[in-house]
CSV table of C-alpha atoms in Angstrom, one decimal:
chain,number,residue,atom,x,y,z
K,1,ALA,CA,-17.3,-2.2,4.7
K,2,GLN,CA,-13.5,-2.3,5.1
K,3,LYS,CA,-11.6,0.3,6.6
K,4,ILE,CA,-8.3,1.5,8.3
K,5,THR,CA,-8.3,4.5,10.4
K,6,GLN,CA,-5.2,6.4,11.4
K,7,THR,CA,-6.2,9.5,13.8
K,8,GLN,CA,-2.6,10.9,14.3
K,9,PRO,CA,-1.9,13.1,11.2
K,10,GLY,CA,1.5,14.0,12.8
K,11,MET,CA,3.6,12.9,15.9
K,12,PHE,CA,6.7,14.1,17.4
K,13,VAL,CA,9.1,11.9,19.2
K,14,GLN,CA,12.5,12.6,20.8
K,15,GLU,CA,15.6,10.6,19.4
K,16,LYS,CA,16.2,7.1,21.4
K,17,GLU,CA,12.6,7.5,22.7
K,18,ALA,CA,9.6,4.8,21.8
K,19,VAL,CA,6.6,5.9,20.0
K,20,THR,CA,3.3,4.3,19.3
K,21,LEU,CA,1.5,5.0,15.9
K,22,ASP,CA,-2.3,4.2,16.4
K,23,CYS,CA,-4.4,2.1,13.7
K,24,THR,CA,-7.7,0.7,14.1
K,25,TYR,CA,-9.4,-1.3,11.4
K,26,ASP,CA,-12.9,-2.5,10.5
K,27,THR,CA,-14.1,-5.7,8.5
K,28,SER,CA,-16.3,-8.7,8.3
K,29,ASP,CA,-13.9,-10.7,7.2
K,30,PRO,CA,-12.6,-13.4,9.4
K,31,SER,CA,-9.2,-13.7,7.6
K,32,TYR,CA,-7.1,-10.5,7.4
K,33,GLY,CA,-3.8,-9.4,7.5
K,34,LEU,CA,-2.4,-6.4,9.0
K,35,PHE,CA,0.9,-4.3,7.6
K,36,TRP,CA,2.9,-1.5,8.5
K,37,TYR,CA,4.8,0.4,5.5
K,38,LYS,CA,7.2,3.1,5.8
K,39,GLN,CA,7.6,6.0,3.4
K,40,PRO,CA,10.5,8.2,3.8
K,41,SER,CA,10.4,11.7,1.7
K,42,SER,CA,12.2,10.1,-1.3
K,43,GLY,CA,8.8,8.6,-1.8
K,44,GLU,CA,9.3,4.7,-1.8
K,45,MET,CA,7.2,2.3,0.3
K,46,ILE,CA,9.0,-0.1,2.5
K,47,PHE,CA,7.3,-2.8,4.4
K,48,LEU,CA,8.0,-3.0,8.0
K,49,ILE,CA,5.9,-5.6,9.7
K,50,TYR,CA,3.0,-7.9,9.5
K,51,GLN,CA,0.4,-9.4,11.8
K,52,GLY,CA,-2.3,-12.3,10.6
K,53,SER,CA,-5.6,-12.2,12.3
K,54,TYR,CA,-4.9,-15.7,13.6
K,55,ASP,CA,-1.7,-14.9,15.0
K,56,GLN,CA,-1.5,-15.4,18.8
K,57,GLN,CA,1.6,-13.4,19.5
K,58,ASN,CA,2.3,-9.9,18.5
K,59,ALA,CA,4.6,-9.4,15.7
K,60,THR,CA,8.2,-8.0,16.0
K,61,GLU,CA,10.9,-7.1,13.6
K,62,GLY,CA,13.9,-5.6,15.2
K,63,ARG,CA,12.8,-2.3,16.8
K,64,TYR,CA,9.4,-2.4,15.4
K,65,SER,CA,6.6,-4.1,17.0
K,66,LEU,CA,2.8,-4.5,16.5
K,67,ASN,CA,0.6,-4.3,19.3
K,68,PHE,CA,-2.5,-6.4,18.0
K,69,GLN,CA,-5.8,-6.1,20.2
K,70,LYS,CA,-8.3,-8.2,18.0
K,71,ALA,CA,-11.1,-7.4,20.4
K,72,ARG,CA,-10.5,-3.8,20.0
K,73,LYS,CA,-9.9,-4.1,16.5
K,74,SER,CA,-6.5,-2.0,16.8
K,75,ALA,CA,-3.0,-2.8,15.2
K,76,ASN,CA,-0.6,-0.2,16.7
K,77,LEU,CA,2.9,0.2,15.6
K,78,VAL,CA,5.7,0.5,18.4
K,79,ILE,CA,8.9,1.8,17.3
K,80,SER,CA,11.6,1.6,20.1
K,81,ALA,CA,14.7,3.6,20.3
K,82,SER,CA,13.8,6.4,17.5
K,83,GLN,CA,16.4,7.1,15.2
K,84,LEU,CA,16.5,10.3,12.9
K,85,GLY,CA,16.3,8.0,10.0
K,86,ASP,CA,12.7,6.9,11.5
K,87,SER,CA,11.5,10.6,10.2
K,88,ALA,CA,8.7,9.4,7.6
K,89,MET,CA,5.2,8.8,6.7
K,90,TYR,CA,3.8,5.6,8.3
K,91,PHE,CA,0.9,3.7,6.9
K,92,CYS,CA,-1.3,1.0,8.2
K,93,ALA,CA,-2.7,-1.2,5.7
K,94,MET,CA,-5.3,-4.2,5.8
K,95,ARG,CA,-5.4,-7.2,3.5
K,96,VAL,CA,-8.8,-9.3,3.2
K,97,TYR,CA,-8.8,-12.7,2.2
K,98,TYR,CA,-12.4,-13.6,1.3
K,99,THR,CA,-14.1,-10.4,0.5
K,100,GLY,CA,-11.8,-9.7,-2.6
K,101,ASN,CA,-8.5,-9.8,-1.6
K,102,GLN,CA,-7.9,-5.9,-1.4
K,103,PHE,CA,-5.8,-4.1,0.4
K,104,TYR,CA,-7.0,-0.9,2.4
K,105,PHE,CA,-4.6,1.8,3.5
K,106,GLY,CA,-5.0,4.3,6.2
K,107,THR,CA,-4.6,8.1,5.6
K,108,GLY,CA,-1.0,7.9,7.2
K,109,THR,CA,0.7,9.3,10.3
K,110,SER,CA,3.9,11.5,9.8
K,111,LEU,CA,6.5,11.0,12.4
K,112,THR,CA,9.3,13.4,13.2
K,113,VAL,CA,11.9,12.5,15.3
K,114,ILE,CA,13.6,15.5,16.9
K,115,PRO,CA,17.3,15.1,18.0
V,1,GLU,CA,17.6,-7.3,-8.8
V,2,ALA,CA,14.3,-8.3,-7.6
V,3,GLN,CA,12.1,-5.3,-8.5
V,4,VAL,CA,9.0,-3.5,-9.6
V,5,THR,CA,9.5,-0.9,-12.3
V,6,GLN,CA,7.2,1.6,-13.4
V,7,ASN,CA,7.5,4.0,-16.5
V,8,PRO,CA,7.5,7.1,-16.9
V,9,ARG,CA,8.2,8.1,-13.3
V,10,TYR,CA,7.1,11.8,-14.1
V,11,LEU,CA,4.3,12.9,-16.8
V,12,ILE,CA,2.7,16.1,-17.6
V,13,THR,CA,-0.3,15.8,-20.0
V,14,VAL,CA,-3.2,17.5,-20.9
V,15,THR,CA,-7.0,16.6,-20.6
V,16,GLY,CA,-8.2,13.9,-22.6
V,17,LYS,CA,-4.9,12.5,-24.0
V,18,LYS,CA,-4.6,8.9,-23.7
V,19,LEU,CA,-1.9,7.7,-21.8
V,20,THR,CA,-0.4,4.6,-20.4
V,21,VAL,CA,1.6,3.7,-17.3
V,22,THR,CA,3.7,0.5,-17.5
V,23,CYS,CA,4.3,-1.5,-14.7
V,24,SER,CA,6.6,-4.5,-14.9
V,25,GLN,CA,7.9,-7.2,-12.0
V,26,ASN,CA,10.8,-10.0,-12.3
V,27,MET,CA,9.6,-11.7,-9.2
V,28,ASN,CA,6.9,-14.3,-10.6
V,29,HIS,CA,4.5,-12.8,-8.6
V,30,GLU,CA,0.9,-13.6,-9.2
V,31,TYR,CA,-0.8,-10.7,-7.6
V,32,MET,CA,-0.3,-7.0,-8.9
V,33,SER,CA,-2.1,-3.9,-8.2
V,34,TRP,CA,-2.5,-0.1,-8.7
V,35,TYR,CA,-2.7,2.4,-6.3
V,36,ARG,CA,-3.1,6.3,-6.1
V,37,GLN,CA,-2.0,8.3,-3.5
V,38,ASP,CA,-3.1,11.7,-2.6
V,39,PRO,CA,-2.5,14.2,0.3
V,40,GLY,CA,-5.1,13.3,3.4
V,41,LEU,CA,-6.3,10.4,1.7
V,42,GLY,CA,-3.6,7.8,1.9
V,43,LEU,CA,-3.4,5.1,-1.0
V,44,ARG,CA,-6.2,3.9,-2.6
V,45,GLN,CA,-6.7,0.8,-4.6
V,46,ILE,CA,-7.5,1.3,-8.4
V,47,TYR,CA,-7.3,-2.3,-9.6
V,48,TYR,CA,-5.7,-5.6,-8.9
V,49,SER,CA,-5.1,-8.7,-10.6
V,50,MET,CA,-4.6,-12.1,-9.1
V,51,ASN,CA,-3.3,-13.7,-12.0
V,52,VAL,CA,-3.1,-13.5,-15.8
V,53,GLU,CA,-6.4,-12.5,-17.5
V,54,VAL,CA,-7.8,-11.8,-14.0
V,55,THR,CA,-8.5,-8.3,-13.0
V,56,ASP,CA,-11.0,-6.6,-10.3
V,57,LYS,CA,-11.8,-3.4,-9.3
V,58,GLY,CA,-10.5,-1.6,-6.3
V,59,ASP,CA,-11.9,1.2,-4.6
V,60,VAL,CA,-11.6,4.0,-7.0
V,61,PRO,CA,-11.6,2.4,-10.6
V,62,GLU,CA,-13.6,5.1,-12.4
V,63,GLY,CA,-11.6,6.6,-15.2
V,64,TYR,CA,-8.8,3.8,-15.4
V,65,LYS,CA,-8.3,0.5,-17.1
V,66,VAL,CA,-5.9,-2.2,-16.7
V,67,SER,CA,-5.0,-5.4,-18.5
V,68,ARG,CA,-2.8,-8.6,-17.5
V,69,LYS,CA,-2.1,-10.4,-20.8
V,70,GLU,CA,1.3,-11.4,-19.0
V,71,LYS,CA,2.3,-12.5,-15.5
V,72,ARG,CA,5.2,-9.8,-15.5
V,73,ASN,CA,3.2,-6.6,-16.7
V,74,PHE,CA,0.1,-4.8,-15.4
V,75,PRO,CA,-0.4,-1.5,-17.4
V,76,LEU,CA,-2.6,1.2,-16.3
V,77,ILE,CA,-4.4,3.0,-18.9
V,78,LEU,CA,-6.2,6.3,-18.7
V,79,GLU,CA,-8.4,6.7,-21.8
V,80,SER,CA,-9.1,10.3,-21.2
V,81,PRO,CA,-7.4,11.7,-18.3
V,82,SER,CA,-8.9,14.4,-16.3
V,83,PRO,CA,-7.3,17.0,-13.7
V,84,ASN,CA,-8.8,14.9,-10.8
V,85,GLN,CA,-6.4,12.2,-11.9
V,86,THR,CA,-3.4,14.3,-11.1
V,87,SER,CA,-1.9,12.0,-8.4
V,88,LEU,CA,1.1,9.7,-7.3
V,89,TYR,CA,0.3,6.3,-8.6
V,90,PHE,CA,2.2,3.3,-7.4
V,91,CYS,CA,2.2,0.0,-9.0
V,92,ALA,CA,2.7,-3.1,-6.4
V,93,SER,CA,3.2,-6.9,-6.4
V,94,SER,CA,2.9,-9.8,-4.0
V,95,PHE,CA,3.8,-13.6,-4.7
V,96,SER,CA,0.3,-14.6,-4.0
V,97,ARG,CA,-3.2,-13.9,-2.6
V,98,GLU,CA,-2.2,-15.2,0.7
V,99,LEU,CA,-2.6,-13.0,3.8
V,100,GLY,CA,0.9,-12.8,4.6
V,101,GLU,CA,2.5,-12.0,1.5
V,102,THR,CA,3.6,-8.4,1.5
V,103,GLN,CA,3.7,-6.2,-1.3
V,104,TYR,CA,6.5,-4.8,-3.0
V,105,PHE,CA,6.2,-1.5,-4.5
V,106,GLY,CA,7.7,0.1,-7.7
V,107,PRO,CA,9.0,3.8,-7.4
V,108,GLY,CA,5.9,5.6,-8.2
V,109,THR,CA,4.7,7.7,-11.3
V,110,ARG,CA,3.8,11.4,-10.6
V,111,LEU,CA,1.2,12.6,-13.0
V,112,LEU,CA,0.0,15.8,-13.9
V,113,VAL,CA,-3.2,16.6,-15.9
V,114,LEU,CA,-3.5,20.0,-17.1
């Protein structure tokens, strides 16, 4: 079975500090991709970062980096230098290739940045 | 402007009254998908389509129908809505089925079934 687990329902971080949002996954598909999306209070879904299962290096996009540990099946999102605008819900998602090409989402982590 | 559009954005209906939520994308994307978002459950895929006339069930397809007659459109049909289908619905599309292709999401449709 394919599954994404986010165990932190809510997180707080001081402005300008770094924060790590946890994500673990489970799949038997040898080819998969891992995504992080941000959902502000306005409701839209914003793509942040992607990591492929065969990628050797951790993905980075500006202040976002993905700490990919394949053996542990984890894909944690690290946000550096947090800003007030980072307050939002964050979803980890997985796309599998051979077993149906579906997307699977975690339950999300609500991040609040404190001034 | 490249976008995914959904209509209506908000809908209140009654149990059993058939409804359709439209979804259209102008990016020539092959892959389209419907999700529902519920508090504490994240997003769950209802149906997806990898191309015209090709549709597959996601994790929660019961009570929903879809069709993909044209590449740009992927309507979601609730033949007989029930209160447990009250939710926030998102349509999304990606260029292809390739792993690295992210999805572009529509603005969402809030549905209340009384």
